[in-house]
mmCIF file of C-alpha atoms in Angstrom:
data_model
loop_
_atom_site.group_PDB
_atom_site.id
_atom_site.type_symbol
_atom_site.label_atom_id
_atom_site.label_comp_id
_atom_site.label_asym_id
_atom_site.label_seq_id
_atom_site.Cartn_x
_atom_site.Cartn_y
_atom_site.Cartn_z
ATOM 1 C CA MET A 59 111.181 105.610 94.087
ATOM 2 C CA THR A 60 109.053 105.226 90.956
ATOM 3 C CA ARG A 61 108.608 108.763 89.233
ATOM 4 C CA LEU A 62 105.013 108.701 89.224
ATOM 5 C CA PRO A 63 103.319 112.150 87.186
ATOM 6 C CA PRO A 64 101.743 113.751 90.514
ATOM 7 C CA ARG A 65 98.693 113.158 91.472
ATOM 8 C CA LEU A 66 96.021 116.120 89.236
ATOM 9 C CA THR A 67 93.324 117.584 91.116
ATOM 10 C CA GLY A 68 90.050 115.606 91.805
ATOM 11 C CA VAL A 69 91.847 112.566 91.636
ATOM 12 C CA VAL A 70 91.776 109.537 93.498
ATOM 13 C CA ARG A 71 94.466 107.281 93.824
ATOM 14 C CA ILE A 72 94.605 104.252 95.834
ATOM 15 C CA GLU A 73 97.704 102.698 96.189
ATOM 16 C CA VAL A 74 97.705 98.986 96.730
ATOM 17 C CA TRP A 75 100.561 97.030 98.468
ATOM 18 C CA SER A 76 100.680 93.208 97.650
ATOM 19 C CA ASP A 77 103.170 90.528 96.802
ATOM 20 C CA VAL A 78 102.787 88.741 93.328
ATOM 21 C CA VAL A 79 102.274 85.224 95.226
ATOM 22 C CA CYS A 80 99.822 86.445 97.445
ATOM 23 C CA PRO A 81 96.375 84.523 97.085
ATOM 24 C CA TRP A 82 94.239 87.052 99.344
ATOM 25 C CA CYS A 83 95.898 89.281 96.891
ATOM 26 C CA TYR A 84 94.594 88.571 93.902
ATOM 27 C CA ILE A 85 91.683 88.431 95.366
ATOM 28 C CA GLY A 86 91.387 91.828 96.384
ATOM 29 C CA LYS A 87 92.464 92.975 93.041
ATOM 30 C CA ARG A 88 89.300 91.332 91.629
ATOM 31 C CA ARG A 89 87.080 93.416 94.529
ATOM 32 C CA LEU A 90 88.733 96.772 93.828
ATOM 33 C CA GLU A 91 88.140 96.397 89.977
ATOM 34 C CA THR A 92 84.328 95.172 91.041
ATOM 35 C CA ALA A 93 84.206 98.510 93.404
ATOM 36 C CA LEU A 94 85.965 100.821 90.547
ATOM 37 C CA GLU A 95 83.048 99.323 87.736
ATOM 38 C CA ARG A 96 80.375 100.659 89.792
ATOM 39 C CA PHE A 97 82.365 103.926 90.923
ATOM 40 C CA PRO A 98 80.786 106.457 88.749
ATOM 41 C CA HIS A 99 84.127 108.558 88.421
ATOM 42 C CA ARG A 100 86.331 105.453 87.368
ATOM 43 C CA ASP A 101 88.106 107.332 84.697
ATOM 44 C CA GLN A 102 88.999 110.187 87.744
ATOM 45 C CA VAL A 103 91.060 106.913 89.570
ATOM 46 C CA GLU A 104 94.616 106.578 89.716
ATOM 47 C CA VAL A 105 95.202 102.958 90.913
ATOM 48 C CA VAL A 106 99.322 102.782 92.051
ATOM 49 C CA TRP A 107 100.471 98.998 92.712
ATOM 50 C CA ARG A 108 103.037 99.038 95.528
ATOM 51 C CA SER A 109 105.642 96.777 96.569
ATOM 52 C CA TYR A 110 105.412 93.949 99.131
ATOM 53 C CA GLN A 111 107.331 90.866 99.906
ATOM 54 C CA LEU A 112 105.449 87.990 101.650
ATOM 55 C CA ASP A 113 108.803 86.187 102.186
ATOM 56 C CA PRO A 114 111.743 88.099 100.901
ATOM 57 C CA SER A 115 114.315 85.709 103.149
ATOM 58 C CA ILE A 116 113.817 83.196 100.627
ATOM 59 C CA PRO A 117 117.225 83.334 98.489
ATOM 60 C CA GLU A 118 117.042 85.123 95.126
ATOM 61 C CA GLY A 119 116.965 81.939 92.175
ATOM 62 C CA GLU A 120 115.225 79.394 94.746
ATOM 63 C CA THR A 121 112.253 77.869 94.521
ATOM 64 C CA HIS A 122 110.162 75.304 96.622
ATOM 65 C CA PRO A 123 106.473 74.043 97.057
ATOM 66 C CA THR A 124 104.237 76.162 98.718
ATOM 67 C CA LEU A 125 102.259 73.810 100.329
ATOM 68 C CA PRO A 126 105.285 71.402 102.427
ATOM 69 C CA ALA A 127 106.795 74.781 103.376
ATOM 70 C CA LEU A 128 103.786 76.510 105.108
ATOM 71 C CA ALA A 129 103.133 73.797 106.536
ATOM 72 C CA ALA A 130 106.777 73.664 108.084
ATOM 73 C CA LYS A 131 106.315 77.090 108.745
ATOM 74 C CA TYR A 132 102.975 77.372 110.628
ATOM 75 C CA GLY A 133 103.980 74.056 112.510
ATOM 76 C CA ARG A 134 100.487 72.524 111.410
ATOM 77 C CA SER A 135 100.074 69.077 109.297
ATOM 78 C CA VAL A 136 99.776 69.091 105.389
ATOM 79 C CA GLU A 137 96.282 67.925 105.485
ATOM 80 C CA ASP A 138 95.625 71.543 107.541
ATOM 81 C CA VAL A 139 97.046 73.747 105.393
ATOM 82 C CA ARG A 140 95.308 72.046 102.051
ATOM 83 C CA ALA A 141 92.052 72.507 103.528
ATOM 84 C CA MET A 142 93.123 76.324 104.635
ATOM 85 C CA MET A 143 94.308 76.225 100.671
ATOM 86 C CA ARG A 144 90.730 74.867 99.790
ATOM 87 C CA HIS A 145 88.508 77.684 101.913
ATOM 88 C CA VAL A 146 90.833 80.262 100.148
ATOM 89 C CA GLU A 147 90.109 78.623 96.666
ATOM 90 C CA GLU A 148 86.912 78.922 96.988
ATOM 91 C CA THR A 149 87.104 82.714 97.696
ATOM 92 C CA ALA A 150 88.795 83.118 95.002
ATOM 93 C CA ALA A 151 86.508 81.107 92.895
ATOM 94 C CA ALA A 152 83.841 83.356 93.451
ATOM 95 C CA GLU A 153 85.922 85.939 92.417
ATOM 96 C CA GLY A 154 86.406 84.527 88.863
ATOM 97 C CA LEU A 155 89.287 82.789 89.828
ATOM 98 C CA HIS A 156 90.898 79.568 89.571
ATOM 99 C CA TYR A 157 93.698 78.480 92.190
ATOM 100 C CA ASP A 158 95.126 74.994 92.789
ATOM 101 C CA LEU A 159 97.401 76.590 95.215
ATOM 102 C CA ALA A 160 98.476 72.650 96.851
ATOM 103 C CA ASP A 161 99.762 72.265 93.844
ATOM 104 C CA GLY A 162 101.896 75.899 93.690
ATOM 105 C CA THR A 163 105.432 77.133 93.692
ATOM 106 C CA SER A 164 106.682 80.296 96.261
ATOM 107 C CA GLY A 165 110.456 81.943 95.450
ATOM 108 C CA ASN A 166 111.550 85.685 96.017
ATOM 109 C CA THR A 167 109.624 88.014 93.802
ATOM 110 C CA LEU A 168 111.846 91.064 94.133
ATOM 111 C CA LEU A 169 112.760 91.026 90.465
ATOM 112 C CA ALA A 170 108.480 90.466 89.822
ATOM 113 C CA HIS A 171 108.655 94.031 91.714
ATOM 114 C CA GLU A 172 111.671 95.537 90.506
ATOM 115 C CA LEU A 173 109.544 94.620 86.972
ATOM 116 C CA LEU A 174 106.588 96.456 88.068
ATOM 117 C CA HIS A 175 108.196 99.619 88.742
ATOM 118 C CA LEU A 176 109.555 99.632 84.964
ATOM 119 C CA ALA A 177 106.332 98.929 84.035
ATOM 120 C CA ALA A 178 105.193 101.717 85.924
ATOM 121 C CA GLU A 179 107.184 104.078 83.945
ATOM 122 C CA HIS A 180 105.746 103.333 80.224
ATOM 123 C CA GLY A 181 102.316 103.671 81.632
ATOM 124 C CA LEU A 182 101.941 99.555 81.867
ATOM 125 C CA GLN A 183 101.801 98.725 85.600
ATOM 126 C CA GLY A 184 98.207 97.649 85.945
ATOM 127 C CA ARG A 185 98.791 95.350 82.835
ATOM 128 C CA VAL A 186 102.198 93.633 84.370
ATOM 129 C CA LYS A 187 100.612 93.036 88.137
ATOM 130 C CA GLU A 188 97.725 91.209 85.784
ATOM 131 C CA ARG A 189 100.308 89.262 84.235
ATOM 132 C CA LEU A 190 102.064 88.668 86.641
ATOM 133 C CA LEU A 191 99.445 87.249 88.547
ATOM 134 C CA HIS A 192 97.583 84.890 86.557
ATOM 135 C CA ALA A 193 101.033 83.482 85.324
ATOM 136 C CA HIS A 194 101.076 82.350 88.923
ATOM 137 C CA PHE A 195 98.053 81.495 90.339
ATOM 138 C CA GLU A 196 96.262 79.813 87.058
ATOM 139 C CA GLU A 197 99.255 79.232 84.643
ATOM 140 C CA ALA A 198 101.883 77.377 87.157
ATOM 141 C CA ARG A 199 104.305 79.856 85.369
ATOM 142 C CA SER A 200 107.658 81.116 86.921
ATOM 143 C CA VAL A 201 107.696 84.722 88.313
ATOM 144 C CA PHE A 202 111.065 84.225 90.183
ATOM 145 C CA ASP A 203 113.367 84.599 87.050
ATOM 146 C CA VAL A 204 114.485 87.052 84.508
ATOM 147 C CA ASP A 205 113.888 84.726 81.432
ATOM 148 C CA SER A 206 110.203 84.462 82.734
ATOM 149 C CA LEU A 207 109.928 87.820 83.779
ATOM 150 C CA VAL A 208 111.510 88.899 80.311
ATOM 151 C CA ALA A 209 108.712 86.510 78.461
ATOM 152 C CA LEU A 210 105.539 87.683 80.394
ATOM 153 C CA ALA A 211 106.719 91.293 79.854
ATOM 154 C CA VAL A 212 106.733 90.938 76.341
ATOM 155 C CA GLU A 213 103.538 89.565 75.778
ATOM 156 C CA VAL A 214 101.948 92.705 77.843
ATOM 157 C CA GLY A 215 104.202 95.080 75.481
ATOM 158 C CA LEU A 216 107.539 95.805 77.458
ATOM 159 C CA ASP A 217 110.941 95.910 75.559
ATOM 160 C CA GLY A 218 112.491 92.448 76.299
ATOM 161 C CA ALA A 219 115.933 93.957 76.366
ATOM 162 C CA GLU A 220 114.931 97.165 78.610
ATOM 163 C CA VAL A 221 113.542 94.516 80.579
ATOM 164 C CA ARG A 222 116.429 92.428 80.684
ATOM 165 C CA ALA A 223 119.280 95.197 81.303
ATOM 166 C CA ALA A 224 117.052 96.786 84.455
ATOM 167 C CA LEU A 225 116.091 93.230 85.843
ATOM 168 C CA GLY A 226 120.127 93.290 85.181
ATOM 169 C CA ASP A 227 121.714 95.819 86.812
ATOM 170 C CA SER A 228 118.689 96.008 89.809
ATOM 171 C CA ARG A 229 117.893 99.983 89.074
ATOM 172 C CA TYR A 230 114.670 99.300 90.505
ATOM 173 C CA ARG A 231 115.307 97.806 93.415
ATOM 174 C CA PRO A 232 115.918 101.133 95.668
ATOM 175 C CA ALA A 233 112.313 101.698 94.891
ATOM 176 C CA VAL A 234 111.270 98.461 95.835
ATOM 177 C CA HIS A 235 112.475 98.632 99.539
ATOM 178 C CA ALA A 236 111.450 101.897 99.494
ATOM 179 C CA ASP A 237 107.802 100.874 98.987
ATOM 180 C CA VAL A 238 108.613 98.131 101.945
ATOM 181 C CA ARG A 239 109.474 100.597 104.220
ATOM 182 C CA THR A 240 106.410 103.393 103.389
ATOM 183 C CA ALA A 241 104.329 100.491 104.333
ATOM 184 C CA GLN A 242 105.468 99.841 107.788
ATOM 185 C CA ALA A 243 105.453 102.955 108.098
ATOM 186 C CA LEU A 244 101.727 103.475 107.287
ATOM 187 C CA GLY A 245 101.477 100.378 109.656
ATOM 188 C CA ALA A 246 100.744 98.136 106.995
ATOM 189 C CA THR A 247 101.568 94.371 109.173
ATOM 190 C CA GLY A 248 100.399 92.210 105.765
ATOM 191 C CA VAL A 249 98.761 92.631 102.286
ATOM 192 C CA PRO A 250 96.507 93.701 100.260
ATOM 193 C CA PHE A 251 96.668 96.977 101.688
ATOM 194 C CA PHE A 252 94.864 99.332 100.571
ATOM 195 C CA VAL A 253 95.503 103.366 101.347
ATOM 196 C CA VAL A 254 92.928 106.053 99.595
ATOM 197 C CA ASP A 255 94.948 109.482 98.894
ATOM 198 C CA ARG A 256 97.108 108.813 101.818
ATOM 199 C CA LYS A 257 94.051 109.449 104.340
ATOM 200 C CA TYR A 258 92.336 106.148 103.912
ATOM 201 C CA GLY A 259 93.570 102.606 105.055
ATOM 202 C CA ALA A 260 92.162 99.102 104.420
ATOM 203 C CA ALA A 261 93.987 95.814 104.910
ATOM 204 C CA GLY A 262 93.172 92.896 103.980
ATOM 205 C CA ALA A 263 91.178 91.302 100.725
ATOM 206 C CA GLN A 264 88.067 93.714 101.787
ATOM 207 C CA PRO A 265 84.675 93.378 99.744
ATOM 208 C CA ALA A 266 83.879 95.673 97.220
ATOM 209 C CA ASP A 267 81.471 97.271 98.988
ATOM 210 C CA LEU A 268 83.527 98.871 101.423
ATOM 211 C CA LEU A 269 86.231 99.805 98.760
ATOM 212 C CA LEU A 270 83.365 101.256 96.720
ATOM 213 C CA GLN A 271 83.149 103.643 100.017
ATOM 214 C CA LEU A 272 86.141 104.411 100.444
ATOM 215 C CA LEU A 273 86.729 106.013 96.736
ATOM 216 C CA GLU A 274 83.044 107.903 97.388
ATOM 217 C CA ARG A 275 84.338 109.347 100.892
ATOM 218 C CA ALA A 276 87.462 110.428 98.981
ATOM 219 C CA TRP A 277 85.948 111.746 96.183
ATOM 220 C CA ALA A 278 83.623 113.689 98.201
ATOM 221 C CA GLU A 279 86.643 115.627 99.853
ATOM 222 C CA ALA A 280 88.496 116.103 96.657
ATOM 223 C CA ASN A 281 85.571 117.309 94.949
ATOM 224 C CA PRO A 282 83.518 119.476 97.342
ATOM 225 C CA LEU A 283 80.458 120.529 96.290
ATOM 226 C CA VAL A 284 80.493 124.586 96.137
ATOM 227 C CA THR A 285 77.006 126.344 96.200
ATOM 228 C CA VAL A 286 75.975 130.221 95.455
ATOM 229 C CA PRO A 287 73.950 131.706 98.168
ATOM 230 C CA ALA A 288 70.434 130.350 98.696
ATOM 231 C CA ALA A 289 67.666 131.719 96.678
ATOM 232 C CA GLU A 290 63.603 131.439 97.024
ATOM 233 C CA GLY A 291 62.265 127.942 97.158
ATOM 234 C CA CYS A 292 60.327 125.249 99.140
ATOM 235 C CA ALA A 293 61.610 123.715 102.654
ATOM 236 C CA ASP A 294 60.262 120.453 104.063
ATOM 237 C CA ASP A 295 56.754 119.818 103.229
ATOM 238 C CA SER A 296 55.545 123.451 103.020
ATOM 239 C CA CYS A 297 56.204 125.767 99.903
ATOM 240 C CA ALA A 298 55.112 129.624 100.394
ATOM 241 C CA VAL A 299 53.103 130.688 97.563
#
Protein backbone atom coordinates (compact mmCIF):
# COMPACT_ATOMS: atom_id res chain seq x y z
CA MET A 1 0.00 0.00 0.00
CA THR A 2 1.06 3.59 -0.53
CA ARG A 3 2.61 5.01 2.61
CA LEU A 4 0.13 7.50 4.05
CA PRO A 5 0.50 9.27 7.39
CA PRO A 6 -1.67 7.90 10.19
CA ARG A 7 -5.02 9.57 10.59
CA LEU A 8 -4.87 12.24 13.28
CA THR A 9 -7.32 12.17 16.16
CA GLY A 10 -10.46 14.07 15.29
CA VAL A 11 -9.74 14.05 11.55
CA VAL A 12 -12.23 12.34 9.25
CA ARG A 13 -10.77 10.22 6.45
CA ILE A 14 -12.90 9.52 3.40
CA GLU A 15 -11.57 6.96 0.94
CA VAL A 16 -12.97 6.88 -2.57
CA TRP A 17 -12.50 3.90 -4.84
CA SER A 18 -12.87 4.96 -8.46
CA ASP A 19 -11.48 4.67 -11.97
CA VAL A 20 -10.26 7.51 -14.16
CA VAL A 21 -12.47 6.38 -17.07
CA CYS A 22 -15.65 6.03 -14.99
CA PRO A 23 -18.08 8.85 -15.87
CA TRP A 24 -20.05 8.41 -12.65
CA CYS A 25 -16.81 8.66 -10.65
CA TYR A 26 -16.18 12.19 -11.90
CA ILE A 27 -19.77 13.09 -11.10
CA GLY A 28 -19.34 11.57 -7.65
CA LYS A 29 -16.15 13.57 -7.15
CA ARG A 30 -17.98 16.81 -7.88
CA ARG A 31 -20.77 15.88 -5.47
CA LEU A 32 -18.23 15.08 -2.77
CA GLU A 33 -16.63 18.47 -3.34
CA THR A 34 -20.04 20.11 -2.96
CA ALA A 35 -20.57 18.27 0.32
CA LEU A 36 -17.14 19.32 1.55
CA GLU A 37 -17.82 22.96 0.68
CA ARG A 38 -20.85 22.82 2.97
CA PHE A 39 -19.04 20.97 5.76
CA PRO A 40 -17.80 23.41 8.44
CA HIS A 41 -14.81 21.21 9.33
CA ARG A 42 -13.54 20.80 5.76
CA ASP A 43 -9.94 21.48 6.81
CA GLN A 44 -10.04 18.41 9.02
CA VAL A 45 -11.16 15.97 6.34
CA GLU A 46 -8.61 13.84 4.48
CA VAL A 47 -9.64 12.50 1.08
CA VAL A 48 -7.76 9.45 -0.20
CA TRP A 49 -8.27 8.22 -3.77
CA ARG A 50 -8.15 4.44 -4.01
CA SER A 51 -7.65 2.36 -7.14
CA TYR A 52 -10.34 0.38 -8.93
CA GLN A 53 -10.29 -0.79 -12.55
CA LEU A 54 -13.55 -1.10 -14.44
CA ASP A 55 -11.99 -3.39 -17.04
CA PRO A 56 -8.56 -4.74 -16.13
CA SER A 57 -8.88 -7.30 -18.95
CA ILE A 58 -8.00 -4.73 -21.63
CA PRO A 59 -4.39 -5.43 -22.67
CA GLU A 60 -1.99 -2.72 -21.59
CA GLY A 61 -1.15 -0.37 -24.43
CA GLU A 62 -4.33 -1.11 -26.39
CA THR A 63 -7.18 1.39 -26.77
CA HIS A 64 -10.53 1.20 -28.53
CA PRO A 65 -13.63 3.37 -29.06
CA THR A 66 -15.90 3.15 -26.04
CA LEU A 67 -19.32 3.26 -27.73
CA PRO A 68 -19.15 0.10 -29.89
CA ALA A 69 -17.28 -1.76 -27.15
CA LEU A 70 -20.04 -1.10 -24.61
CA ALA A 71 -22.73 -2.05 -27.13
CA ALA A 72 -21.00 -5.37 -27.72
CA LYS A 73 -20.37 -5.96 -24.03
CA TYR A 74 -24.01 -5.49 -23.01
CA GLY A 75 -25.61 -6.86 -26.16
CA ARG A 76 -27.34 -3.57 -26.90
CA SER A 77 -27.58 -1.54 -30.04
CA VAL A 78 -25.22 1.37 -30.56
CA GLU A 79 -28.17 3.75 -30.48
CA ASP A 80 -29.39 2.31 -27.16
CA VAL A 81 -25.96 2.84 -25.63
CA ARG A 82 -25.74 6.32 -27.14
CA ALA A 83 -29.04 7.19 -25.43
CA MET A 84 -27.69 5.88 -22.12
CA MET A 85 -24.62 8.03 -22.60
CA ARG A 86 -26.75 11.11 -23.20
CA HIS A 87 -28.42 10.56 -19.83
CA VAL A 88 -25.04 10.43 -18.12
CA GLU A 89 -23.92 13.53 -20.02
CA GLU A 90 -26.98 15.44 -18.82
CA THR A 91 -26.31 14.37 -15.23
CA ALA A 92 -22.68 15.44 -15.57
CA ALA A 93 -23.69 18.80 -17.01
CA ALA A 94 -25.70 19.48 -13.85
CA GLU A 95 -22.41 19.15 -11.94
CA GLY A 96 -20.56 21.51 -14.29
CA LEU A 97 -18.90 18.75 -16.32
CA HIS A 98 -18.91 18.54 -20.10
CA TYR A 99 -18.81 15.00 -21.49
CA ASP A 100 -18.77 13.64 -25.03
CA LEU A 101 -18.99 9.97 -24.15
CA ALA A 102 -19.95 8.66 -27.59
CA ASP A 103 -16.58 9.74 -28.97
CA GLY A 104 -14.63 8.45 -25.98
CA THR A 105 -11.76 5.98 -25.90
CA SER A 106 -11.19 3.15 -23.45
CA GLY A 107 -8.03 1.38 -22.36
CA ASN A 108 -6.26 -0.20 -19.42
CA THR A 109 -5.95 2.27 -16.52
CA LEU A 110 -3.35 0.42 -14.45
CA LEU A 111 -0.60 2.95 -15.19
CA ALA A 112 -2.87 5.85 -14.26
CA HIS A 113 -3.54 4.26 -10.87
CA GLU A 114 0.16 3.70 -10.32
CA LEU A 115 0.68 7.40 -11.00
CA LEU A 116 -1.95 8.28 -8.38
CA HIS A 117 -0.08 6.29 -5.75
CA LEU A 118 3.12 8.12 -6.60
CA ALA A 119 1.27 11.43 -6.41
CA ALA A 120 -0.06 10.54 -2.94
CA GLU A 121 3.49 10.33 -1.59
CA HIS A 122 4.10 13.87 -2.85
CA GLY A 123 0.85 15.28 -1.44
CA LEU A 124 -0.51 15.83 -4.96
CA GLN A 125 -2.94 12.95 -5.30
CA GLY A 126 -6.09 15.08 -5.39
CA ARG A 127 -4.67 17.37 -8.06
CA VAL A 128 -3.48 14.49 -10.22
CA LYS A 129 -6.84 12.73 -9.87
CA GLU A 130 -8.64 15.82 -11.10
CA ARG A 131 -6.16 16.29 -13.94
CA LEU A 132 -6.60 12.72 -15.19
CA LEU A 133 -10.39 12.86 -15.08
CA HIS A 134 -10.50 16.24 -16.79
CA ALA A 135 -8.04 15.10 -19.46
CA HIS A 136 -10.02 11.96 -20.26
CA PHE A 137 -13.56 13.29 -20.17
CA GLU A 138 -13.26 16.92 -21.20
CA GLU A 139 -10.11 17.09 -23.32
CA ALA A 140 -10.11 13.69 -25.05
CA ARG A 141 -6.48 13.19 -23.99
CA SER A 142 -5.02 9.76 -23.38
CA VAL A 143 -4.53 8.51 -19.82
CA PHE A 144 -3.37 5.07 -20.94
CA ASP A 145 0.32 5.37 -21.87
CA VAL A 146 3.49 6.48 -20.12
CA ASP A 147 4.21 9.51 -22.31
CA SER A 148 0.71 10.94 -21.86
CA LEU A 149 0.73 10.34 -18.10
CA VAL A 150 4.15 11.92 -17.68
CA ALA A 151 2.97 15.03 -19.52
CA LEU A 152 -0.14 15.33 -17.36
CA ALA A 153 1.81 14.70 -14.15
CA VAL A 154 4.34 17.41 -14.99
CA GLU A 155 1.49 19.89 -15.46
CA VAL A 156 0.45 19.25 -11.87
CA GLY A 157 3.95 19.56 -10.43
CA LEU A 158 5.49 16.10 -10.38
CA ASP A 159 8.96 15.44 -11.74
CA GLY A 160 8.77 13.89 -15.19
CA ALA A 161 11.84 11.71 -14.78
CA GLU A 162 10.57 10.31 -11.48
CA VAL A 163 7.16 9.57 -12.97
CA ARG A 164 8.68 7.82 -15.97
CA ALA A 165 10.94 5.73 -13.74
CA ALA A 166 8.10 4.75 -11.38
CA LEU A 167 5.81 3.73 -14.21
CA GLY A 168 8.66 1.90 -15.89
CA ASP A 169 9.53 -0.34 -12.95
CA SER A 170 5.93 -0.83 -11.75
CA ARG A 171 6.87 -0.09 -8.14
CA TYR A 172 3.31 0.98 -7.30
CA ARG A 173 1.55 -1.92 -9.00
CA PRO A 174 1.25 -3.95 -5.76
CA ALA A 175 -0.42 -0.94 -4.11
CA VAL A 176 -2.98 -0.75 -6.91
CA HIS A 177 -3.80 -4.44 -6.58
CA ALA A 178 -4.03 -4.07 -2.79
CA ASP A 179 -6.59 -1.28 -3.21
CA VAL A 180 -8.70 -3.50 -5.46
CA ARG A 181 -8.58 -6.37 -2.95
CA THR A 182 -9.59 -4.03 -0.14
CA ALA A 183 -12.55 -2.77 -2.15
CA GLN A 184 -13.69 -6.34 -2.70
CA ALA A 185 -13.27 -7.14 0.99
CA LEU A 186 -15.39 -4.11 1.89
CA GLY A 187 -18.15 -5.27 -0.45
CA ALA A 188 -17.69 -2.87 -3.34
CA THR A 189 -19.29 -4.12 -6.55
CA GLY A 190 -18.82 -0.92 -8.53
CA VAL A 191 -17.57 2.63 -8.33
CA PRO A 192 -17.50 5.26 -7.08
CA PHE A 193 -17.42 3.70 -3.63
CA PHE A 194 -17.13 6.05 -0.64
CA VAL A 195 -15.92 4.81 2.75
CA VAL A 196 -15.78 7.17 5.73
CA ASP A 197 -13.45 6.21 8.57
CA ARG A 198 -13.91 2.55 7.59
CA LYS A 199 -17.31 2.71 9.29
CA TYR A 200 -19.73 4.00 6.69
CA GLY A 201 -19.90 3.05 3.03
CA ALA A 202 -21.89 4.47 0.13
CA ALA A 203 -21.87 3.06 -3.39
CA GLY A 204 -22.48 5.08 -6.53
CA ALA A 205 -22.45 8.80 -7.28
CA GLN A 206 -24.38 9.68 -4.14
CA PRO A 207 -26.09 13.08 -3.75
CA ALA A 208 -24.08 15.73 -1.96
CA ASP A 209 -26.67 15.80 0.84
CA LEU A 210 -26.09 12.15 1.70
CA LEU A 211 -22.31 12.51 1.60
CA LEU A 212 -22.60 15.51 3.89
CA GLN A 213 -24.65 13.44 6.34
CA LEU A 214 -21.94 10.77 6.40
CA LEU A 215 -19.29 13.41 7.09
CA GLU A 216 -21.34 14.94 9.88
CA ARG A 217 -21.94 11.56 11.52
CA ALA A 218 -18.29 10.58 11.32
CA TRP A 219 -17.23 13.98 12.66
CA ALA A 220 -19.58 13.67 15.65
CA GLU A 221 -18.15 10.24 16.47
CA ALA A 222 -14.55 11.39 16.09
CA ASN A 223 -15.14 14.54 18.15
CA PRO A 224 -17.61 13.70 20.93
CA LEU A 225 -18.92 16.57 23.02
CA VAL A 226 -17.44 16.60 26.54
CA THR A 227 -19.69 18.11 29.20
CA VAL A 228 -19.16 19.03 32.83
CA PRO A 229 -21.72 18.35 35.58
CA ALA A 230 -24.89 20.40 35.18
CA ALA A 231 -25.40 23.59 37.18
CA GLU A 232 -28.58 25.52 37.94
CA GLY A 233 -30.51 26.58 34.88
CA CYS A 234 -33.86 26.54 33.09
CA ALA A 235 -35.49 23.53 31.50
CA ASP A 236 -38.27 23.23 28.93
CA ASP A 237 -40.64 26.20 29.16
CA SER A 238 -40.28 26.75 32.90
CA CYS A 239 -37.65 28.48 34.97
CA ALA A 240 -37.65 28.52 38.78
CA VAL A 241 -36.71 31.92 40.19
